XYZ file of C-alpha atoms in Angstrom:
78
model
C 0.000 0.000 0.000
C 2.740 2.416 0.801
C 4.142 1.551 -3.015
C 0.679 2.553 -4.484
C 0.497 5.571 -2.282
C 4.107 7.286 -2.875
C 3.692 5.820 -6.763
C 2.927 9.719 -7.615
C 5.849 11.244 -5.910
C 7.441 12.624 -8.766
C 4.408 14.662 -9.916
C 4.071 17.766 -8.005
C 0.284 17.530 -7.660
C 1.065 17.895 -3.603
C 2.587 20.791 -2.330
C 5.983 20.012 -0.530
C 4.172 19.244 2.644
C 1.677 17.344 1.563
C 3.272 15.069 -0.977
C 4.768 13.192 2.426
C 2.067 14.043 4.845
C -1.008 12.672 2.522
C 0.813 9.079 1.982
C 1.905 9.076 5.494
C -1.887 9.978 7.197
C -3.750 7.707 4.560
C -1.135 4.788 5.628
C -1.822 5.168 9.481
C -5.813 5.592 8.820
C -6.052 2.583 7.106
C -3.763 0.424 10.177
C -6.224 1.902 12.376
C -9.538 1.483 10.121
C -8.275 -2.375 9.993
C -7.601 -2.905 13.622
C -11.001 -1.345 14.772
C -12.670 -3.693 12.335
C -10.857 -6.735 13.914
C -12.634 -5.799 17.520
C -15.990 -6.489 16.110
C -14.798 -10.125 14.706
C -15.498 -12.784 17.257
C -11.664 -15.078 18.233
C -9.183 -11.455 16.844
C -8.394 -8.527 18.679
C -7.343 -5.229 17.817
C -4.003 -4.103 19.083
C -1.529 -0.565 19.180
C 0.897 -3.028 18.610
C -0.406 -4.510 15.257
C -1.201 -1.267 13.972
C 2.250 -0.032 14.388
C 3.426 -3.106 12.154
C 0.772 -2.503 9.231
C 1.921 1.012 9.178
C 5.554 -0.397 9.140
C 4.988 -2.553 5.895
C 3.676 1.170 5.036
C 6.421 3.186 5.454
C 8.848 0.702 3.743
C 6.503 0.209 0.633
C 7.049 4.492 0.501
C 10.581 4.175 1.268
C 11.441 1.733 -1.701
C 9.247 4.070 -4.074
C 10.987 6.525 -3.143
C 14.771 5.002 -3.485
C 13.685 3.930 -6.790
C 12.350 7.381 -8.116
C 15.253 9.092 -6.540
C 17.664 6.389 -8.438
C 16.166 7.624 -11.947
C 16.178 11.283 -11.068
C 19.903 10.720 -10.453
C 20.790 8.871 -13.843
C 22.244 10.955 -16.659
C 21.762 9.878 -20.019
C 24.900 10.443 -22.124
């Protein structure tokens, strides 16, 4: 999910707040949108803990997106 979100990086749709902010508050919604839906299932539990891990897998889908857009920005074609 954090691949799909950062995907647009490079476009300057965002201002330079919000191009990391947006990605970053969507990411942690959706942890907490998916633990809140496990209370209400009977035999799961919601936890802090488990939200900080989805929002993990987040940040490093971003990160990668990001390493890999900053690697072709950095390429010079000769």
């Amino acid at each position: 999910m954090g691949a799909l979100l950062c995907s647009d990086l490079s476009d300057d749709i965002y201002g330079p707040f919000n191009k990391f902010a947006v990605p970053t508050f969507v990411g942690l919604f959706v942890s907490f949108i998916d633990e809140t839906i496990q209370l209400f299932v009977v035999g799961r539990s919601g936890e802090i803990r488990d939200m900080w891990i989805d929002f993990a897998g987040v940040a490093l889908g971003a990160l990668i997106i990001l390493a890999i857009v900053n690697n072709k920005r950095g390429r010079k074609r000769y």
